[in-house]
PDB file of N, CA, C and O in Angstrom:
ATOM      1  N   UNK L   1       0.882  -1.196   0.142  1.00  0.00           N
ATOM      2  CA  UNK L   1       0.037  -0.004  -0.002  1.00  0.00           C
ATOM      3  C   UNK L   1       0.875   1.249  -0.086  1.00  0.00           C
ATOM      4  O   UNK L   1       1.853   1.338   0.684  1.00  0.00           O
ATOM      5  N   UNK L   2       0.505   2.140  -0.844  1.00  0.00           N
ATOM      6  CA  UNK L   2       1.447   3.380  -0.949  1.00  0.00           C
ATOM      7  C   UNK L   2       0.865   4.502  -0.015  1.00  0.00           C
ATOM      8  O   UNK L   2      -0.342   4.621   0.142  1.00  0.00           O
ATOM      9  N   UNK L   3       1.793   5.113   0.615  1.00  0.00           N
ATOM     10  CA  UNK L   3       1.481   6.283   1.473  1.00  0.00           C
ATOM     11  C   UNK L   3       1.049   7.439   0.714  1.00  0.00           C
ATOM     12  O   UNK L   3       1.479   7.734  -0.332  1.00  0.00           O
ATOM     13  N   UNK L   4      -0.034   8.125   1.203  1.00  0.00           N
ATOM     14  CA  UNK L   4      -0.438   9.276   0.637  1.00  0.00           C
ATOM     15  C   UNK L   4      -0.356  10.567   1.531  1.00  0.00           C
ATOM     16  O   UNK L   4      -0.394  10.515   2.774  1.00  0.00           O
ATOM     17  N   UNK L   5      -0.108  11.594   0.886  1.00  0.00           N
ATOM     18  CA  UNK L   5       0.203  12.910   1.610  1.00  0.00           C
ATOM     19  C   UNK L   5      -1.191  13.480   2.081  1.00  0.00           C
ATOM     20  O   UNK L   5      -2.167  13.576   1.120  1.00  0.00           O
ATOM     21  N   UNK L   6      -1.396  13.726   3.241  1.00  0.00           N
ATOM     22  CA  UNK L   6      -2.710  14.201   3.798  1.00  0.00           C
ATOM     23  C   UNK L   6      -2.652  15.555   4.416  1.00  0.00           C
ATOM     24  O   UNK L   6      -3.622  15.992   5.006  1.00  0.00           O
ATOM     25  N   UNK L   7      -1.432  16.263   4.228  1.00  0.00           N
ATOM     26  CA  UNK L   7      -1.272  17.472   4.863  1.00  0.00           C
ATOM     27  C   UNK L   7      -0.872  18.476   3.787  1.00  0.00           C
ATOM     28  O   UNK L   7      -0.373  18.063   2.771  1.00  0.00           O
ATOM     29  N   UNK L   8      -1.127  19.728   3.925  1.00  0.00           N
ATOM     30  CA  UNK L   8      -0.671  20.803   3.076  1.00  0.00           C
ATOM     31  C   UNK L   8       0.045  21.881   3.834  1.00  0.00           C
ATOM     32  O   UNK L   8      -0.391  22.315   4.886  1.00  0.00           O
ATOM     33  N   UNK L   9       1.130  22.331   3.170  1.00  0.00           N
ATOM     34  CA  UNK L   9       1.881  23.460   3.827  1.00  0.00           C
ATOM     35  C   UNK L   9       1.190  24.732   3.340  1.00  0.00           C
ATOM     36  O   UNK L   9       0.947  24.930   2.163  1.00  0.00           O
ATOM     37  N   UNK L  10       1.055  25.711   4.210  1.00  0.00           N
ATOM     38  CA  UNK L  10       0.516  27.006   3.845  1.00  0.00           C
ATOM     39  C   UNK L  10       1.564  27.799   3.104  1.00  0.00           C
ATOM     40  O   UNK L  10       2.383  28.286   3.788  1.00  0.00           O
ATOM     41  N   UNK L  11       1.365  28.086   1.905  1.00  0.00           N
ATOM     42  CA  UNK L  11       2.287  28.768   1.060  1.00  0.00           C
ATOM     43  C   UNK L  11       3.609  27.953   1.033  1.00  0.00           C
ATOM     44  O   UNK L  11       3.606  26.756   0.981  1.00  0.00           O
ATOM     45  N   UNK L  12       4.726  28.617   1.001  1.00  0.00           N
ATOM     46  CA  UNK L  12       6.009  28.214   0.853  1.00  0.00           C
ATOM     47  C   UNK L  12       6.761  28.219   2.223  1.00  0.00           C
ATOM     48  O   UNK L  12       8.097  28.360   2.225  1.00  0.00           O
ATOM     49  N   UNK L  13       6.051  28.227   3.282  1.00  0.00           N
ATOM     50  CA  UNK L  13       6.582  28.343   4.524  1.00  0.00           C
ATOM     51  C   UNK L  13       7.421  27.062   4.850  1.00  0.00           C
ATOM     52  O   UNK L  13       7.051  25.941   4.631  1.00  0.00           O
ATOM     53  N   UNK L  14       8.744  27.294   5.255  1.00  0.00           N
ATOM     54  CA  UNK L  14       9.620  26.268   5.727  1.00  0.00           C
ATOM     55  C   UNK L  14       9.418  25.950   7.122  1.00  0.00           C
ATOM     56  O   UNK L  14       8.973  26.928   7.846  1.00  0.00           O
ATOM     57  N   UNK L  15      10.072  24.951   7.672  1.00  0.00           N
ATOM     58  CA  UNK L  15      10.019  24.808   9.104  1.00  0.00           C
ATOM     59  C   UNK L  15      10.713  25.884   9.774  1.00  0.00           C
ATOM     60  O   UNK L  15      10.337  26.231  10.900  1.00  0.00           O
ATOM     61  N   UNK L  16      11.856  26.410   9.202  1.00  0.00           N
ATOM     62  CA  UNK L  16      12.551  27.457   9.804  1.00  0.00           C
ATOM     63  C   UNK L  16      11.850  28.767   9.985  1.00  0.00           C
ATOM     64  O   UNK L  16      11.883  29.425  10.963  1.00  0.00           O
ATOM     65  N   UNK L  17      10.966  28.971   8.886  1.00  0.00           N
ATOM     66  CA  UNK L  17      10.118  30.205   8.987  1.00  0.00           C
ATOM     67  C   UNK L  17       9.076  30.040  10.115  1.00  0.00           C
ATOM     68  O   UNK L  17       8.825  30.989  10.734  1.00  0.00           O
ATOM     69  N   UNK L  18       8.460  28.804  10.017  1.00  0.00           N
ATOM     70  CA  UNK L  18       7.381  28.566  11.027  1.00  0.00           C
ATOM     71  C   UNK L  18       7.958  28.630  12.444  1.00  0.00           C
ATOM     72  O   UNK L  18       7.277  29.172  13.310  1.00  0.00           O
ATOM     73  N   UNK L  19       9.275  28.037  12.637  1.00  0.00           N
ATOM     74  CA  UNK L  19       9.820  28.119  13.960  1.00  0.00           C
ATOM     75  C   UNK L  19      10.103  29.523  14.447  1.00  0.00           C
ATOM     76  O   UNK L  19       9.735  29.955  15.496  1.00  0.00           O
ATOM     77  N   UNK L  20      10.531  30.400  13.399  1.00  0.00           N
ATOM     78  CA  UNK L  20      10.806  31.864  13.731  1.00  0.00           C
ATOM     79  C   UNK L  20       9.496  32.524  14.195  1.00  0.00           C
ATOM     80  O   UNK L  20       9.509  33.319  15.215  1.00  0.00           O
ATOM     81  N   UNK L  21       8.379  32.183  13.483  1.00  0.00           N
ATOM     82  CA  UNK L  21       7.105  32.724  13.845  1.00  0.00           C
ATOM     83  C   UNK L  21       6.622  32.410  15.226  1.00  0.00           C
ATOM     84  O   UNK L  21       6.164  33.165  16.100  1.00  0.00           O
ATOM     85  N   UNK L  22       7.005  31.136  15.578  1.00  0.00           N
ATOM     86  CA  UNK L  22       6.541  30.486  16.824  1.00  0.00           C
ATOM     87  C   UNK L  22       7.360  31.248  17.858  1.00  0.00           C
ATOM     88  O   UNK L  22       6.875  31.594  18.947  1.00  0.00           O
ATOM     89  N   UNK L  23       8.626  31.339  17.678  1.00  0.00           N
ATOM     90  CA  UNK L  23       9.521  32.038  18.616  1.00  0.00           C
ATOM     91  C   UNK L  23       9.032  33.451  18.788  1.00  0.00           C
ATOM     92  O   UNK L  23       9.122  33.934  20.124  1.00  0.00           O
ATOM     93  N   UNK L  24       8.691  34.244  17.788  1.00  0.00           N
ATOM     94  CA  UNK L  24       8.167  35.530  18.122  1.00  0.00           C
ATOM     95  C   UNK L  24       6.793  35.563  18.878  1.00  0.00           C
ATOM     96  O   UNK L  24       6.694  36.443  19.767  1.00  0.00           O
ATOM     97  N   UNK L  25       6.086  34.608  18.476  1.00  0.00           N
ATOM     98  CA  UNK L  25       4.755  34.512  19.339  1.00  0.00           C
ATOM     99  C   UNK L  25       5.065  34.247  20.821  1.00  0.00           C
ATOM    100  O   UNK L  25       4.395  34.827  21.620  1.00  0.00           O
ATOM    101  N   UNK L  26       5.957  33.348  21.127  1.00  0.00           N
ATOM    102  CA  UNK L  26       6.353  33.064  22.525  1.00  0.00           C
ATOM    103  C   UNK L  26       6.840  34.114  23.203  1.00  0.00           C
ATOM    104  O   UNK L  26       6.595  34.359  24.383  1.00  0.00           O
ATOM    105  N   UNK L  27       7.628  35.022  22.542  1.00  0.00           N
ATOM    106  CA  UNK L  27       8.351  36.217  23.124  1.00  0.00           C
ATOM    107  C   UNK L  27       7.064  37.188  23.390  1.00  0.00           C
ATOM    108  O   UNK L  27       7.205  37.820  24.422  1.00  0.00           O
ATOM    109  N   UNK L  28       6.240  37.415  22.513  1.00  0.00           N
ATOM    110  CA  UNK L  28       5.057  38.306  22.788  1.00  0.00           C
ATOM    111  C   UNK L  28       4.229  37.802  23.958  1.00  0.00           C
ATOM    112  O   UNK L  28       3.684  38.595  24.746  1.00  0.00           O
ATOM    113  N   UNK L  29       4.031  36.538  23.783  1.00  0.00           N
ATOM    114  CA  UNK L  29       3.255  35.941  25.126  1.00  0.00           C
ATOM    115  C   UNK L  29       3.942  36.361  26.447  1.00  0.00           C
ATOM    116  O   UNK L  29       3.334  36.557  27.387  1.00  0.00           O
ATOM    117  N   UNK L  30       5.300  36.047  26.456  1.00  0.00           N
ATOM    118  CA  UNK L  30       6.016  36.228  27.586  1.00  0.00           C
ATOM    119  C   UNK L  30       5.984  37.710  28.049  1.00  0.00           C
ATOM    120  O   UNK L  30       5.662  37.974  29.296  1.00  0.00           O
ATOM    121  N   UNK L  31       6.073  38.642  27.154  1.00  0.00           N
ATOM    122  CA  UNK L  31       5.970  40.082  27.489  1.00  0.00           C
ATOM    123  C   UNK L  31       4.516  40.495  27.921  1.00  0.00           C
ATOM    124  O   UNK L  31       4.404  41.124  29.039  1.00  0.00           O
ATOM    125  N   UNK L  32       3.479  39.834  27.318  1.00  0.00           N
ATOM    126  CA  UNK L  32       2.143  40.255  27.824  1.00  0.00           C
ATOM    127  C   UNK L  32       1.865  39.685  29.214  1.00  0.00           C
ATOM    128  O   UNK L  32       1.146  40.286  29.951  1.00  0.00           O
ATOM    129  N   UNK L  33       2.365  38.480  29.312  1.00  0.00           N
ATOM    130  CA  UNK L  33       2.206  37.836  30.763  1.00  0.00           C
ATOM    131  C   UNK L  33       2.768  38.653  31.832  1.00  0.00           C
ATOM    132  O   UNK L  33       2.243  38.693  32.857  1.00  0.00           O
ATOM    133  N   UNK L  34       3.996  39.191  31.538  1.00  0.00           N
ATOM    134  CA  UNK L  34       4.698  40.019  32.551  1.00  0.00           C
ATOM    135  C   UNK L  34       4.012  41.375  32.737  1.00  0.00           C
ATOM    136  O   UNK L  34       3.913  41.834  33.947  1.00  0.00           O
ATOM    137  N   UNK L  35       3.388  41.883  31.674  1.00  0.00           N
ATOM    138  CA  UNK L  35       2.702  43.187  31.898  1.00  0.00           C
ATOM    139  C   UNK L  35       1.398  43.113  32.494  1.00  0.00           C
ATOM    140  O   UNK L  35       0.966  43.842  33.393  1.00  0.00           O
ATOM    141  N   UNK L  36       0.614  42.100  32.098  1.00  0.00           N
ATOM    142  CA  UNK L  36      -0.857  42.019  32.456  1.00  0.00           C
ATOM    143  C   UNK L  36      -1.347  40.494  32.399  1.00  0.00           C
ATOM    144  O   UNK L  36      -1.696  40.111  31.364  1.00  0.00           O
ATOM    145  N   UNK L  37      -1.166  39.719  33.366  1.00  0.00           N
ATOM    146  CA  UNK L  37      -1.417  38.379  33.280  1.00  0.00           C
ATOM    147  C   UNK L  37      -3.049  38.000  32.886  1.00  0.00           C
ATOM    148  O   UNK L  37      -3.305  36.889  32.451  1.00  0.00           O
ATOM    149  N   UNK L  38      -3.854  38.985  33.093  1.00  0.00           N
ATOM    150  CA  UNK L  38      -5.329  38.895  32.785  1.00  0.00           C
ATOM    151  C   UNK L  38      -5.657  39.504  31.531  1.00  0.00           C
ATOM    152  O   UNK L  38      -6.791  39.467  31.064  1.00  0.00           O
ATOM    153  N   UNK L  39      -4.767  39.694  30.591  1.00  0.00           N
ATOM    154  CA  UNK L  39      -5.026  40.308  29.244  1.00  0.00           C
ATOM    155  C   UNK L  39      -5.834  39.186  28.400  1.00  0.00           C
ATOM    156  O   UNK L  39      -5.330  38.153  28.303  1.00  0.00           O
ATOM    157  N   UNK L  40      -6.779  39.719  27.623  1.00  0.00           N
ATOM    158  CA  UNK L  40      -7.537  38.814  26.973  1.00  0.00           C
ATOM    159  C   UNK L  40      -6.882  38.376  25.586  1.00  0.00           C
ATOM    160  O   UNK L  40      -7.201  37.350  25.139  1.00  0.00           O
ATOM    161  N   UNK L  41      -5.839  39.093  25.244  1.00  0.00           N
ATOM    162  CA  UNK L  41      -5.098  38.646  24.061  1.00  0.00           C
ATOM    163  C   UNK L  41      -4.171  37.329  24.313  1.00  0.00           C
ATOM    164  O   UNK L  41      -3.906  36.629  23.311  1.00  0.00           O
ATOM    165  N   UNK L  42      -3.980  36.983  25.517  1.00  0.00           N
ATOM    166  CA  UNK L  42      -3.106  35.890  25.888  1.00  0.00           C
ATOM    167  C   UNK L  42      -3.726  34.525  25.357  1.00  0.00           C
ATOM    168  O   UNK L  42      -2.903  33.774  24.721  1.00  0.00           O
ATOM    169  N   UNK L  43      -5.020  34.310  25.454  1.00  0.00           N
ATOM    170  CA  UNK L  43      -5.516  33.077  25.006  1.00  0.00           C
ATOM    171  C   UNK L  43      -5.505  32.976  23.634  1.00  0.00           C
ATOM    172  O   UNK L  43      -5.196  32.018  22.981  1.00  0.00           O
ATOM    173  N   UNK L  44      -5.711  34.104  22.815  1.00  0.00           N
ATOM    174  CA  UNK L  44      -5.633  34.129  21.397  1.00  0.00           C
ATOM    175  C   UNK L  44      -4.169  33.838  20.887  1.00  0.00           C
ATOM    176  O   UNK L  44      -3.967  33.161  19.975  1.00  0.00           O
ATOM    177  N   UNK L  45      -3.226  34.458  21.705  1.00  0.00           N
ATOM    178  CA  UNK L  45      -1.773  34.128  21.181  1.00  0.00           C
ATOM    179  C   UNK L  45      -1.544  32.781  21.562  1.00  0.00           C
ATOM    180  O   UNK L  45      -0.694  32.073  20.801  1.00  0.00           O
ATOM    181  N   UNK L  46      -1.847  32.155  22.595  1.00  0.00           N
ATOM    182  CA  UNK L  46      -1.562  30.850  22.927  1.00  0.00           C
ATOM    183  C   UNK L  46      -2.168  29.842  21.974  1.00  0.00           C
ATOM    184  O   UNK L  46      -1.432  28.906  21.596  1.00  0.00           O
ATOM    185  N   UNK L  47      -3.408  30.038  21.551  1.00  0.00           N
ATOM    186  CA  UNK L  47      -4.087  29.401  20.529  1.00  0.00           C
ATOM    187  C   UNK L  47      -3.198  29.362  19.198  1.00  0.00           C
ATOM    188  O   UNK L  47      -3.051  28.345  18.584  1.00  0.00           O
ATOM    189  N   UNK L  48      -2.821  30.620  18.824  1.00  0.00           N
ATOM    190  CA  UNK L  48      -2.002  30.743  17.621  1.00  0.00           C
ATOM    191  C   UNK L  48      -0.703  29.899  17.773  1.00  0.00           C
ATOM    192  O   UNK L  48      -0.273  29.243  16.860  1.00  0.00           O
ATOM    193  N   UNK L  49      -0.136  29.957  18.924  1.00  0.00           N
ATOM    194  CA  UNK L  49       1.198  29.252  18.982  1.00  0.00           C
ATOM    195  C   UNK L  49       0.972  27.713  19.046  1.00  0.00           C
ATOM    196  O   UNK L  49       1.822  27.171  18.465  1.00  0.00           O
ATOM    197  N   UNK L  50      -0.087  27.327  19.633  1.00  0.00           N
ATOM    198  CA  UNK L  50      -0.363  25.818  19.528  1.00  0.00           C
ATOM    199  C   UNK L  50      -0.598  25.428  18.034  1.00  0.00           C
ATOM    200  O   UNK L  50      -0.119  24.310  17.633  1.00  0.00           O
ATOM    201  N   UNK L  51      -1.356  26.252  17.306  1.00  0.00           N
ATOM    202  CA  UNK L  51      -1.631  25.848  15.881  1.00  0.00           C
ATOM    203  C   UNK L  51      -0.350  25.889  15.083  1.00  0.00           C
ATOM    204  O   UNK L  51      -0.104  24.860  14.350  1.00  0.00           O
ATOM    205  N   UNK L  52       0.451  26.777  15.278  1.00  0.00           N
ATOM    206  CA  UNK L  52       1.747  26.806  14.577  1.00  0.00           C
ATOM    207  C   UNK L  52       2.644  25.695  15.102  1.00  0.00           C
ATOM    208  O   UNK L  52       3.268  25.005  14.082  1.00  0.00           O
ATOM    209  N   UNK L  53       2.735  25.327  16.383  1.00  0.00           N
ATOM    210  CA  UNK L  53       3.527  24.234  16.680  1.00  0.00           C
ATOM    211  C   UNK L  53       3.072  22.839  16.181  1.00  0.00           C
ATOM    212  O   UNK L  53       3.759  22.006  15.815  1.00  0.00           O
ATOM    213  N   UNK L  54       1.723  22.673  16.014  1.00  0.00           N
ATOM    214  CA  UNK L  54       1.134  21.551  15.469  1.00  0.00           C
ATOM    215  C   UNK L  54       1.456  21.418  13.964  1.00  0.00           C
ATOM    216  O   UNK L  54       1.759  20.376  13.450  1.00  0.00           O
ATOM    217  N   UNK L  55       1.485  22.567  13.316  1.00  0.00           N
ATOM    218  CA  UNK L  55       1.789  22.722  11.832  1.00  0.00           C
ATOM    219  C   UNK L  55       3.162  22.212  11.726  1.00  0.00           C
ATOM    220  O   UNK L  55       3.638  21.434  10.830  1.00  0.00           O
ATOM    221  N   UNK L  56       4.198  22.574  12.465  1.00  0.00           N
ATOM    222  CA  UNK L  56       5.554  22.257  12.449  1.00  0.00           C
ATOM    223  C   UNK L  56       5.722  20.809  12.716  1.00  0.00           C
ATOM    224  O   UNK L  56       6.508  20.079  11.940  1.00  0.00           O
ATOM    225  N   UNK L  57       5.001  20.271  13.655  1.00  0.00           N
ATOM    226  CA  UNK L  57       5.063  18.963  13.990  1.00  0.00           C
ATOM    227  C   UNK L  57       4.499  17.997  12.843  1.00  0.00           C
ATOM    228  O   UNK L  57       5.077  16.942  12.449  1.00  0.00           O
ATOM    229  N   UNK L  58       3.539  18.487  12.262  1.00  0.00           N
ATOM    230  CA  UNK L  58       2.977  17.753  11.052  1.00  0.00           C
ATOM    231  C   UNK L  58       3.846  17.542   9.886  1.00  0.00           C
ATOM    232  O   UNK L  58       4.079  16.626   9.141  1.00  0.00           O
ATOM    233  N   UNK L  59       4.525  18.689   9.682  1.00  0.00           N
ATOM    234  CA  UNK L  59       5.648  18.862   8.520  1.00  0.00           C
ATOM    235  C   UNK L  59       6.711  17.776   8.755  1.00  0.00           C
ATOM    236  O   UNK L  59       7.175  17.054   8.116  1.00  0.00           O
ATOM    237  N   UNK L  60       7.276  17.978  10.168  1.00  0.00           N
ATOM    238  CA  UNK L  60       8.330  17.101  10.498  1.00  0.00           C
ATOM    239  C   UNK L  60       8.006  15.675  10.304  1.00  0.00           C
ATOM    240  O   UNK L  60       8.663  14.791   9.980  1.00  0.00           O
ATOM    241  N   UNK L  61       6.727  15.276  10.865  1.00  0.00           N
ATOM    242  CA  UNK L  61       6.364  13.750  10.730  1.00  0.00           C
ATOM    243  C   UNK L  61       6.199  13.455   9.319  1.00  0.00           C
ATOM    244  O   UNK L  61       6.566  12.351   8.956  1.00  0.00           O
ATOM    245  N   UNK L  62       5.630  14.300   8.513  1.00  0.00           N
ATOM    246  CA  UNK L  62       5.405  14.056   6.993  1.00  0.00           C
ATOM    247  C   UNK L  62       6.819  13.781   6.412  1.00  0.00           C
ATOM    248  O   UNK L  62       7.036  12.814   5.607  1.00  0.00           O
ATOM    249  N   UNK L  63       7.821  14.661   6.720  1.00  0.00           N
ATOM    250  CA  UNK L  63       9.230  14.492   6.290  1.00  0.00           C
ATOM    251  C   UNK L  63       9.712  13.143   6.680  1.00  0.00           C
ATOM    252  O   UNK L  63      10.437  12.487   5.924  1.00  0.00           O
ATOM    253  N   UNK L  64       9.685  12.915   7.836  1.00  0.00           N
ATOM    254  CA  UNK L  64      10.168  11.568   8.499  1.00  0.00           C
ATOM    255  C   UNK L  64       9.524  10.365   7.811  1.00  0.00           C
ATOM    256  O   UNK L  64      10.283   9.363   7.411  1.00  0.00           O
ATOM    257  N   UNK L  65       8.143  10.447   7.608  1.00  0.00           N
ATOM    258  CA  UNK L  65       7.509   9.406   6.958  1.00  0.00           C
ATOM    259  C   UNK L  65       7.926   9.165   5.555  1.00  0.00           C
ATOM    260  O   UNK L  65       8.169   8.063   5.048  1.00  0.00           O
ATOM    261  N   UNK L  66       8.157  10.265   4.821  1.00  0.00           N
ATOM    262  CA  UNK L  66       8.615  10.304   3.451  1.00  0.00           C
ATOM    263  C   UNK L  66       9.922   9.490   3.457  1.00  0.00           C
ATOM    264  O   UNK L  66      10.268   8.735   2.634  1.00  0.00           O
ATOM    265  N   UNK L  67      10.851  10.019   4.391  1.00  0.00           N
ATOM    266  CA  UNK L  67      12.232   9.377   4.372  1.00  0.00           C
ATOM    267  C   UNK L  67      12.274   7.945   4.684  1.00  0.00           C
ATOM    268  O   UNK L  67      12.931   7.130   4.076  1.00  0.00           O
ATOM    269  N   UNK L  68      11.391   7.582   5.629  1.00  0.00           N
ATOM    270  CA  UNK L  68      11.139   6.094   5.981  1.00  0.00           C
ATOM    271  C   UNK L  68      10.737   5.260   4.804  1.00  0.00           C
ATOM    272  O   UNK L  68      11.174   4.157   4.438  1.00  0.00           O
ATOM    273  N   UNK L  69       9.760   5.779   4.096  1.00  0.00           N
ATOM    274  CA  UNK L  69       9.134   5.277   2.929  1.00  0.00           C
ATOM    275  C   UNK L  69      10.141   5.032   1.871  1.00  0.00           C
ATOM    276  O   UNK L  69      10.233   4.019   1.117  1.00  0.00           O
ATOM    277  N   UNK L  70      11.044   5.972   1.693  1.00  0.00           N
ATOM    278  CA  UNK L  70      12.137   5.916   0.632  1.00  0.00           C
ATOM    279  C   UNK L  70      13.133   4.752   1.211  1.00  0.00           C
ATOM    280  O   UNK L  70      13.503   4.100   0.275  1.00  0.00           O
ATOM    281  N   UNK L  71      13.492   4.719   2.443  1.00  0.00           N
ATOM    282  CA  UNK L  71      14.446   3.722   2.769  1.00  0.00           C
ATOM    283  C   UNK L  71      13.686   2.229   2.597  1.00  0.00           C
ATOM    284  O   UNK L  71      14.346   1.270   2.277  1.00  0.00           O
ATOM    285  N   UNK L  72      12.447   2.165   2.946  1.00  0.00           N
ATOM    286  CA  UNK L  72      11.784   0.925   2.931  1.00  0.00           C
ATOM    287  C   UNK L  72      11.498   0.417   1.445  1.00  0.00           C
ATOM    288  O   UNK L  72      11.382  -0.802   1.049  1.00  0.00           O
ATOM    289  N   UNK L  73      11.583   1.448   0.531  1.00  0.00           N
ATOM    290  CA  UNK L  73      11.348   1.155  -0.907  1.00  0.00           C
ATOM    291  C   UNK L  73      12.570   0.412  -1.564  1.00  0.00           C
ATOM    292  O   UNK L  73      12.508  -0.195  -2.519  1.00  0.00           O
ATOM    293  N   UNK L  74      13.706   0.803  -0.897  1.00  0.00           N
ATOM    294  CA  UNK L  74      15.087   0.300  -1.497  1.00  0.00           C
ATOM    295  C   UNK L  74      15.233  -1.188  -1.118  1.00  0.00           C
ATOM    296  O   UNK L  74      14.883  -1.778  -0.539  1.00  0.00           O
TER     297      UNK L  74
END
C-alpha cells in the first residue's frame, strides 16, 4: 500500500520560517504575561502558538514518513 500525503503546507513556509514565527509569538506571550496576566489577548496568542507548533510537527512527521518510505522502498 502506498502512503498518501494528507497535509498541506500553507504557502512556501519552511520549518525554519514557522519556527521563527513561533519564537516571536512566544516572546510576545511572555511580554504580555509579565505586563498583564489577565490580558484577553493571551488566550488568542496561546491558541495561535499551539496551531503553529502543530503545523511544524505535522511537517516534521510527514518528512520523516517520506524518508522512511524511501528507505523501505530500497
